[in-house]
Tab-separated table of C-alpha atoms in Angstrom:
chain	number	residue	atom	x	y	z
A	1	MET	CA	-25.283	-21.177	2.953
A	2	HIS	CA	-21.759	-20.205	1.846
A	3	THR	CA	-18.502	-19.285	3.583
A	4	VAL	CA	-16.027	-17.146	1.592
A	5	LEU	CA	-12.660	-15.781	1.748
A	6	VAL	CA	-11.133	-12.588	0.897
A	7	THR	CA	-7.415	-12.357	0.611
A	8	GLY	CA	-6.137	-8.905	0.978
A	9	GLY	CA	-9.560	-7.986	2.862
A	10	CYS	CA	-8.135	-5.198	4.947
A	11	GLY	CA	-6.660	-3.143	1.881
A	12	PHE	CA	-8.597	-0.424	-0.103
A	13	LEU	CA	-10.523	-2.407	-2.598
A	14	GLY	CA	-10.919	-5.358	0.226
A	15	GLN	CA	-12.915	-3.168	2.387
A	16	HIS	CA	-15.473	-2.335	-0.237
A	17	VAL	CA	-15.525	-6.054	-1.402
A	18	VAL	CA	-16.428	-7.403	2.328
A	19	LYS	CA	-18.878	-4.013	2.417
A	20	HIS	CA	-20.871	-5.339	-0.550
A	21	LEU	CA	-20.799	-9.079	0.288
A	22	GLN	CA	-22.229	-7.953	3.609
A	23	LEU	CA	-24.851	-5.930	1.810
A	24	TYR	CA	-25.662	-8.299	-1.164
A	25	GLY	CA	-24.175	-11.558	-0.490
A	26	ASP	CA	-27.534	-13.201	0.279
A	27	ASN	CA	-26.095	-16.680	0.515
A	28	ILE	CA	-23.236	-15.968	2.715
A	29	LYS	CA	-23.114	-16.672	6.356
A	30	GLU	CA	-19.485	-16.096	6.850
A	31	ILE	CA	-16.864	-13.814	5.465
A	32	ARG	CA	-13.134	-14.709	6.305
A	33	VAL	CA	-10.552	-12.364	5.563
A	34	LEU	CA	-6.831	-13.172	5.141
A	35	ASP	CA	-4.208	-10.301	5.641
A	36	PHE	CA	-0.990	-9.178	7.391
A	37	VAL	CA	-3.170	-7.418	9.875
A	38	PRO	CA	-6.275	-7.967	11.795
A	39	PHE	CA	-9.474	-6.978	10.044
A	40	GLU	CA	-10.826	-3.671	11.104
A	41	ARG	CA	-14.205	-2.368	9.501
A	42	LYS	CA	-13.268	1.033	8.309
A	43	LEU	CA	-16.588	1.606	6.282
A	44	GLU	CA	-19.987	2.240	7.490
A	45	TYR	CA	-22.511	-0.614	6.692
A	46	ASP	CA	-24.845	-2.909	8.562
A	47	CYS	CA	-23.248	-6.165	9.265
A	48	ASP	CA	-25.076	-9.106	9.909
A	49	LYS	CA	-22.737	-11.903	8.557
A	50	ALA	CA	-19.940	-13.206	10.725
A	51	ILE	CA	-16.513	-12.088	9.930
A	52	THR	CA	-13.665	-14.116	10.704
A	53	SER	CA	-10.282	-12.271	10.699
A	54	ILE	CA	-7.216	-14.457	9.842
A	55	ILE	CA	-3.595	-13.197	10.056
A	56	GLY	CA	-1.567	-14.745	7.308
A	57	ASP	CA	0.581	-14.571	4.252
A	58	ILE	CA	-0.271	-15.806	0.620
A	59	GLN	CA	3.285	-16.859	0.314
A	60	ASP	CA	2.805	-19.675	3.027
A	61	VAL	CA	0.594	-22.056	1.096
A	62	ASP	CA	-0.241	-23.892	4.556
A	63	SER	CA	-1.460	-20.584	5.881
A	64	VAL	CA	-3.666	-20.240	3.011
A	65	THR	CA	-4.660	-23.855	2.594
A	66	ARG	CA	-6.039	-23.518	6.567
A	67	ALA	CA	-7.882	-20.518	5.855
A	68	CYS	CA	-9.758	-22.048	3.063
A	69	GLN	CA	-10.937	-25.058	5.078
A	70	GLY	CA	-14.744	-25.339	4.513
A	71	VAL	CA	-14.597	-22.356	1.981
A	72	ASP	CA	-17.166	-22.223	-0.978
A	73	ALA	CA	-15.411	-19.244	-2.950
A	74	VAL	CA	-12.353	-17.333	-2.584
A	75	PHE	CA	-12.128	-13.675	-3.722
A	76	HIS	CA	-8.096	-13.321	-4.223
A	77	LEU	CA	-7.443	-9.726	-3.941
A	78	ALA	CA	-3.917	-9.494	-2.432
A	79	SER	CA	-1.137	-8.416	-4.407
A	80	LYS	CA	2.002	-6.322	-4.423
A	81	ILE	CA	1.817	-3.057	-6.415
A	82	ASP	CA	5.254	-1.385	-6.955
A	83	VAL	CA	5.602	1.100	-10.120
A	84	SER	CA	8.388	2.993	-8.381
A	85	LEU	CA	11.761	3.757	-10.246
A	86	ILE	CA	13.368	0.774	-8.867
A	87	PRO	CA	10.684	-1.930	-8.289
A	88	ASP	CA	11.293	-4.851	-5.847
A	89	VAL	CA	10.659	-7.473	-8.739
A	90	LYS	CA	11.414	-10.456	-6.852
A	91	SER	CA	8.981	-9.698	-4.332
A	92	MET	CA	6.313	-8.855	-6.676
A	93	TYR	CA	6.891	-12.193	-8.424
A	94	ALA	CA	6.826	-13.896	-4.989
A	95	VAL	CA	3.534	-12.425	-4.096
A	96	ASN	CA	1.609	-11.895	-7.179
A	97	VAL	CA	2.516	-15.072	-9.014
A	98	LYS	CA	3.710	-17.485	-6.502
A	99	GLY	CA	1.246	-16.227	-4.231
A	100	THR	CA	-1.655	-16.741	-6.599
A	101	GLN	CA	-0.256	-20.459	-7.488
A	102	ASN	CA	-0.480	-20.708	-3.555
A	103	VAL	CA	-4.239	-19.796	-3.627
A	104	ILE	CA	-4.898	-22.056	-6.236
A	105	LYS	CA	-3.316	-25.222	-4.576
A	106	ALA	CA	-5.261	-24.503	-1.474
A	107	CYS	CA	-8.453	-24.291	-3.596
A	108	THR	CA	-7.632	-27.611	-4.908
A	109	GLU	CA	-6.754	-29.155	-1.453
A	110	GLN	CA	-9.833	-27.974	0.284
A	111	SER	CA	-12.136	-28.339	-2.489
A	112	VAL	CA	-13.303	-24.552	-3.127
A	113	GLN	CA	-15.429	-24.295	-6.412
A	114	SER	CA	-14.988	-20.972	-7.030
A	115	LEU	CA	-12.074	-18.449	-7.385
A	116	ILE	CA	-12.512	-14.856	-8.198
A	117	TYR	CA	-9.373	-13.185	-8.920
A	118	CYS	CA	-8.399	-9.292	-9.053
A	119	GLY	CA	-6.239	-8.748	-11.850
A	120	THR	CA	-5.579	-5.232	-13.540
A	121	LEU	CA	-6.036	-3.262	-16.380
A	122	GLY	CA	-2.418	-2.354	-16.239
A	123	SER	CA	-1.393	-5.463	-17.528
A	124	PHE	CA	-2.933	-4.144	-20.921
A	125	TYR	CA	-1.408	-0.698	-20.784
A	126	GLY	CA	1.184	-0.142	-23.439
A	127	TYR	CA	2.386	2.763	-25.470
A	128	ASP	CA	-0.583	2.871	-27.892
A	129	ALA	CA	-4.224	4.619	-27.270
A	130	VAL	CA	-7.053	2.443	-26.808
A	131	ARG	CA	-10.344	3.856	-26.854
A	132	ASN	CA	-13.930	2.078	-25.958
A	133	GLY	CA	-11.771	-1.278	-26.028
A	134	ALA	CA	-13.245	-4.469	-25.365
A	135	GLU	CA	-11.828	-8.108	-23.974
A	136	THR	CA	-12.133	-9.181	-27.507
A	137	SER	CA	-10.235	-6.300	-29.228
A	138	VAL	CA	-7.735	-5.068	-26.539
A	139	THR	CA	-4.573	-7.506	-26.562
A	140	PHE	CA	-1.585	-7.668	-24.132
A	141	PRO	CA	0.978	-5.160	-25.471
A	142	LYS	CA	4.521	-6.304	-26.388
A	143	LYS	CA	5.774	-4.215	-23.557
A	144	CYS	CA	3.873	-3.294	-20.784
A	145	SER	CA	4.263	0.189	-19.683
A	146	HIS	CA	3.291	-0.597	-16.097
A	147	GLY	CA	6.383	-2.708	-15.959
A	148	GLN	CA	7.096	-5.700	-13.810
A	149	TYR	CA	3.798	-5.213	-11.851
A	150	GLY	CA	1.992	-5.248	-14.868
A	151	GLU	CA	3.673	-8.285	-16.111
A	152	THR	CA	3.346	-10.294	-12.803
A	153	LYS	CA	-0.400	-9.562	-12.602
A	154	ARG	CA	-0.506	-10.823	-16.315
A	155	LYS	CA	0.997	-14.010	-15.771
A	156	ALA	CA	-1.045	-14.798	-12.503
A	157	LEU	CA	-4.206	-13.946	-14.395
A	158	GLU	CA	-3.373	-16.542	-17.354
A	159	ILE	CA	-2.359	-19.205	-14.373
A	160	VAL	CA	-5.972	-18.372	-12.980
A	161	ILE	CA	-8.016	-18.802	-16.298
A	162	ASN	CA	-6.109	-22.013	-17.422
A	163	GLU	CA	-7.084	-23.504	-14.025
A	164	ASN	CA	-10.834	-23.243	-14.787
A	165	GLY	CA	-11.968	-26.661	-15.175
A	166	SER	CA	-9.369	-28.160	-13.068
A	167	LEU	CA	-10.074	-31.253	-10.803
A	168	LEU	CA	-10.720	-30.400	-7.050
A	169	LYS	CA	-9.710	-33.040	-4.163
A	170	ASN	CA	-13.460	-34.389	-3.691
A	171	GLY	CA	-13.970	-34.876	-7.485
A	172	ASN	CA	-15.594	-31.657	-8.387
A	173	VAL	CA	-14.068	-28.819	-10.735
A	174	LEU	CA	-12.671	-25.409	-9.889
A	175	ARG	CA	-14.334	-22.424	-11.579
A	176	THR	CA	-12.253	-19.139	-11.954
A	177	VAL	CA	-12.887	-15.780	-13.250
A	178	GLY	CA	-10.522	-12.719	-13.538
A	179	ILE	CA	-11.735	-9.296	-12.555
A	180	LEU	CA	-9.611	-6.362	-13.841
A	181	PRO	CA	-10.294	-3.113	-12.685
A	182	PRO	CA	-8.372	0.142	-13.757
A	183	GLY	CA	-7.062	2.667	-11.283
A	184	MET	CA	-9.755	3.239	-8.492
A	185	TYR	CA	-11.236	6.370	-6.608
A	186	GLY	CA	-13.535	6.206	-3.290
A	187	GLU	CA	-13.526	6.020	0.342
A	188	LEU	CA	-10.185	4.850	1.885
A	189	ASP	CA	-8.376	5.655	-1.253
A	190	PRO	CA	-4.696	6.587	0.239
A	191	THR	CA	-3.828	8.587	-3.138
A	192	ASN	CA	-6.427	11.377	-2.526
A	193	LYS	CA	-4.570	12.245	0.841
A	194	ILE	CA	-1.647	13.161	-0.656
A	195	SER	CA	-2.587	14.481	-4.231
A	196	ARG	CA	-3.053	18.206	-2.925
A	197	ASN	CA	0.264	18.570	-1.269
A	198	ARG	CA	2.194	16.624	-4.260
A	199	SER	CA	0.502	18.169	-7.233
A	200	VAL	CA	-0.749	21.634	-6.051
A	201	ARG	CA	1.648	25.068	-5.451
A	202	ASN	CA	-0.230	28.430	-4.708
A	203	GLY	CA	-3.581	27.359	-6.457
A	204	ILE	CA	-1.856	25.969	-9.610
A	205	TYR	CA	-1.286	22.362	-10.933
A	206	TYR	CA	1.935	22.371	-12.256
A	207	ARG	CA	1.936	20.029	-15.354
A	208	VAL	CA	5.900	18.407	-14.524
A	209	MET	CA	4.594	14.909	-15.756
A	210	GLY	CA	4.025	16.113	-19.455
A	211	ALA	CA	1.132	17.470	-21.281
A	212	MET	CA	-1.011	14.997	-19.410
A	213	ASP	CA	-3.830	15.622	-21.598
A	214	ALA	CA	-4.596	11.951	-22.465
A	215	LYS	CA	-7.925	10.442	-21.526
A	216	LEU	CA	-7.641	8.058	-18.810
A	217	GLN	CA	-10.238	5.788	-16.937
A	218	TYR	CA	-10.866	5.426	-13.268
A	219	SER	CA	-13.746	3.680	-11.714
A	220	TYR	CA	-15.265	4.189	-8.453
A	221	VAL	CA	-14.199	1.475	-6.205
A	222	GLY	CA	-17.602	0.653	-4.791
A	223	ASN	CA	-18.909	-0.493	-8.388
A	224	VAL	CA	-15.748	-2.489	-8.861
A	225	ALA	CA	-16.556	-4.338	-5.374
A	226	MET	CA	-20.077	-4.879	-6.815
A	227	MET	CA	-18.856	-6.631	-10.064
A	228	PHE	CA	-17.114	-9.177	-7.648
A	229	VAL	CA	-20.249	-9.454	-6.046
A	230	ARG	CA	-22.033	-10.290	-9.168
A	231	ALA	CA	-19.414	-12.343	-10.851
A	232	TYR	CA	-19.460	-14.608	-7.606
A	233	GLN	CA	-23.128	-14.881	-7.924
A	234	SER	CA	-23.458	-15.647	-11.451
A	235	LEU	CA	-20.772	-18.272	-11.362
A	236	GLN	CA	-22.924	-20.532	-9.140
A	237	ASN	CA	-25.567	-20.786	-11.673
A	238	ASN	CA	-23.508	-20.263	-14.960
A	239	GLU	CA	-20.613	-22.549	-15.327
A	240	LYS	CA	-19.737	-20.712	-18.778
A	241	LEU	CA	-18.570	-17.833	-16.995
A	242	GLY	CA	-15.381	-19.514	-16.043
A	243	GLY	CA	-12.167	-19.334	-17.602
A	244	GLN	CA	-12.763	-15.713	-18.518
A	245	TYR	CA	-11.665	-12.166	-17.490
A	246	TYR	CA	-13.779	-9.017	-17.457
A	247	PHE	CA	-13.160	-5.418	-17.533
A	248	ALA	CA	-14.424	-3.803	-14.307
A	249	VAL	CA	-15.102	-0.326	-15.149
A	250	ASP	CA	-17.939	1.707	-14.614
A	251	ASP	CA	-19.825	5.019	-15.992
A	252	SER	CA	-16.786	7.288	-14.854
A	253	PRO	CA	-16.164	9.359	-17.776
A	254	PRO	CA	-12.682	9.228	-19.375
A	255	GLN	CA	-10.717	12.128	-18.482
A	256	THR	CA	-7.215	13.627	-18.315
A	257	HIS	CA	-5.573	12.910	-15.220
A	258	ILE	CA	-5.809	16.677	-13.958
A	259	GLU	CA	-9.652	16.696	-14.548
A	260	TYR	CA	-9.823	13.268	-12.510
A	261	ARG	CA	-8.180	14.819	-9.614
A	262	LYS	CA	-10.018	18.322	-9.584
A	263	PRO	CA	-12.997	17.190	-7.623
A	264	TYR	CA	-10.713	16.137	-4.754
A	265	ILE	CA	-8.021	19.002	-4.992
A	266	GLY	CA	-10.460	21.883	-5.523
A	267	GLU	CA	-12.439	22.894	-8.731
A	268	ASN	CA	-11.075	26.409	-8.735
A	269	ILE	CA	-7.344	25.156	-9.115
A	270	GLY	CA	-5.488	26.426	-11.884
A	271	ILE	CA	-3.429	24.781	-14.445
A	272	SER	CA	-0.178	25.870	-15.504
A	273	SER	CA	-0.059	27.025	-19.150
A	274	TRP	CA	3.470	25.531	-19.767
A	275	TYR	CA	4.380	21.849	-19.081
A	276	VAL	CA	7.610	19.716	-19.192
A	277	SER	CA	7.917	17.104	-22.022
A	278	HIS	CA	7.112	13.607	-20.678
A	279	ARG	CA	9.925	12.229	-22.933
A	280	PHE	CA	12.367	14.935	-21.088
A	281	VAL	CA	11.084	13.858	-17.697
A	282	CYS	CA	11.344	10.078	-18.549
A	283	ALA	CA	15.043	10.642	-19.893
A	284	VAL	CA	15.696	12.458	-16.570
A	285	LEU	CA	14.262	9.522	-14.599
A	286	HIS	CA	16.140	7.138	-16.508
A	287	ILE	CA	19.540	9.029	-15.675
A	288	ILE	CA	18.531	8.962	-12.093
A	289	TYR	CA	17.927	5.364	-12.208
A	290	PHE	CA	21.494	4.642	-13.321
A	291	CYS	CA	22.791	6.699	-10.767
A	292	LEU	CA	20.975	5.158	-8.004
A	293	LEU	CA	22.214	1.746	-9.278
A	294	ILE	CA	25.695	2.862	-9.166
A	295	ILE	CA	25.270	3.896	-5.473
A	296	SER	CA	23.063	0.903	-4.391
A	297	PRO	CA	25.680	-0.971	-3.064
A	298	PHE	CA	26.337	1.684	-0.366
A	299	LYS	CA	22.882	3.200	0.160
A	300	LYS	CA	19.469	2.105	-1.002
A	301	VAL	CA	17.624	5.255	-2.365
A	302	ASN	CA	14.281	4.861	-4.455
A	303	PHE	CA	11.744	7.161	-6.472
A	304	GLN	CA	8.142	6.569	-6.541
A	305	LEU	CA	7.962	8.561	-9.535
A	306	SER	CA	8.996	6.410	-12.607
A	307	PRO	CA	8.619	6.394	-16.403
A	308	ASN	CA	5.854	4.090	-16.085
A	309	VAL	CA	3.765	6.729	-14.256
A	310	ILE	CA	4.659	9.330	-16.705
A	311	ASN	CA	3.795	7.242	-19.714
A	312	PHE	CA	0.394	6.184	-18.259
A	313	VAL	CA	-0.811	9.853	-17.444
A	314	ASN	CA	0.123	10.555	-21.151
A	315	THR	CA	-1.392	7.813	-22.900
A	316	THR	CA	-5.095	7.550	-23.684
A	317	PHE	CA	-6.654	4.152	-22.338
A	318	TYR	CA	-10.523	3.359	-21.682
A	319	VAL	CA	-12.589	0.505	-22.075
A	320	THR	CA	-15.989	-0.429	-21.716
A	321	TYR	CA	-17.817	-2.916	-19.324
A	322	GLU	CA	-20.230	-4.520	-22.164
A	323	LYS	CA	-18.774	-8.126	-21.810
A	324	ALA	CA	-19.927	-8.168	-17.962
A	325	LYS	CA	-23.095	-6.549	-18.761
A	326	THR	CA	-24.013	-9.076	-21.472
A	327	VAL	CA	-22.689	-12.112	-19.656
A	328	PHE	CA	-23.880	-11.690	-16.097
A	329	GLY	CA	-26.069	-8.473	-15.871
A	330	TYR	CA	-23.396	-6.351	-14.239
A	331	LYS	CA	-24.253	-2.636	-14.117
A	332	PRO	CA	-22.800	0.007	-11.926
A	333	LEU	CA	-24.437	0.442	-8.610
A	334	TYR	CA	-23.283	4.089	-8.171
A	335	ASP	CA	-23.461	6.550	-10.812
A	336	TYR	CA	-20.549	8.982	-11.528
A	337	LYS	CA	-22.027	12.026	-9.498
A	338	GLU	CA	-22.899	9.852	-6.473
A	339	SER	CA	-19.480	8.032	-6.749
A	340	VAL	CA	-17.645	11.531	-6.543
A	341	ARG	CA	-19.946	12.827	-3.663
A	342	ARG	CA	-19.133	9.726	-1.708
A	343	THR	CA	-15.396	10.284	-2.301
A	344	ILE	CA	-15.649	14.105	-1.353
A	345	ASP	CA	-17.412	13.137	1.647
A	346	SER	CA	-14.901	10.757	2.751
A	347	LEU	CA	-12.067	13.434	2.588
A	348	PRO	CA	-13.473	16.475	4.978
A	349	GLU	CA	-10.388	18.367	4.856
A	350	ILE	CA	-11.070	19.307	1.507
A	351	LYS	CA	-14.686	20.060	1.558
A	352	LYS	CA	-15.975	23.670	1.131
C-alpha cells in the first residue's frame, strides 16, 4: 500500500485530486497534503484513507523533504498563477521553477519513485490558432501569450521531464509525468463566483474584451483530477509512460468564452451586438502599464486584466486527449452534461 503527497492540495484542483485519490486510489493507504494552510475537505465523498495535513512551502526544500519521507509518489500541483498587468515574475520563478526543483531534490533524497507534475496548456498558448492539436503537433510558441506564467511553467515542465530516469538515493530511478490541463471549471472554481458581477449588466454580456468569437477549451476539474489518478496508476506498471507529458482535456466542446460562461451566468443573458476591438483594448492596457510603472515608486497599483487575458479569449485553441487515451487508457469519468450540472449545483445562487 502506498503513501502519496499532494502539493497544493488545498486549492481548486488539489481538492479534486484528493477526492479522486480517495475514491479510486485502491493501493493508497495515506494521502499527505502539503500547503500553506491546513487541509479542510470541501467536497462531499467517502473518506476511508488517512489524510495528513502538512503546513509548508515548496520554496523551502527542507520542508518538502520532510513531507516526502516514506512517500511513494508525489502529485506536484502547487504553483503561482499571475496573468495580471504587472505580474510578480520573481515570485512566479521562485515558486514555479525553483519550487519544482526543490520537489525533485526531495524526491531524490527520499527515494520517491513517481512524480506526477501539473503543468498547463497555457505554456502552449501563442498568437496562432490551434484546432484539434496533439502533443506531437503542438509546439511551444516563440512568444507565449500567457506571459511569464506560461514561461515559468514551461521551464518547470522541461525540468521534470528531463529528470525521468534519474537515480534516487536508494539506487532506484525516478519516473516523471507531466499532466497539462487547460482552464478548468467545476465545484470550488473561484472564477464562477464573480463572473456574473464582472461580465453582465442589465441582462447583457458586454463584449469589452474584443469580439470573443474564438473557440476555446475548458475541462471539468473532476476529469482532470482523474487523469492524474490514471497516470499514477499506469506509471506503476508501465515505465514507458515516464518522461512524457499529456494534454488533460475532456469532451467539453470548444466554445467561445461567452458560450462557456452562459450556463453559470444565465442562459437568457443577451450578448451586445457591438464590441471593442481587442487590439484597441490591448493598446489601452499597454498605456496603462507604462503609467503604472511611472507611479510605481510612489504607489503600487495593478490590474487583473492584461493583454495576455485579452489575447487568450480571442485566439482559437483546442486539443485532444488521444495520447492519454492510447498510452494509459484515459477517458473522461464525467460527460459534459454531468460536468455542467455538477458545476451549477455548486452555485445555488444562480440556480433557477
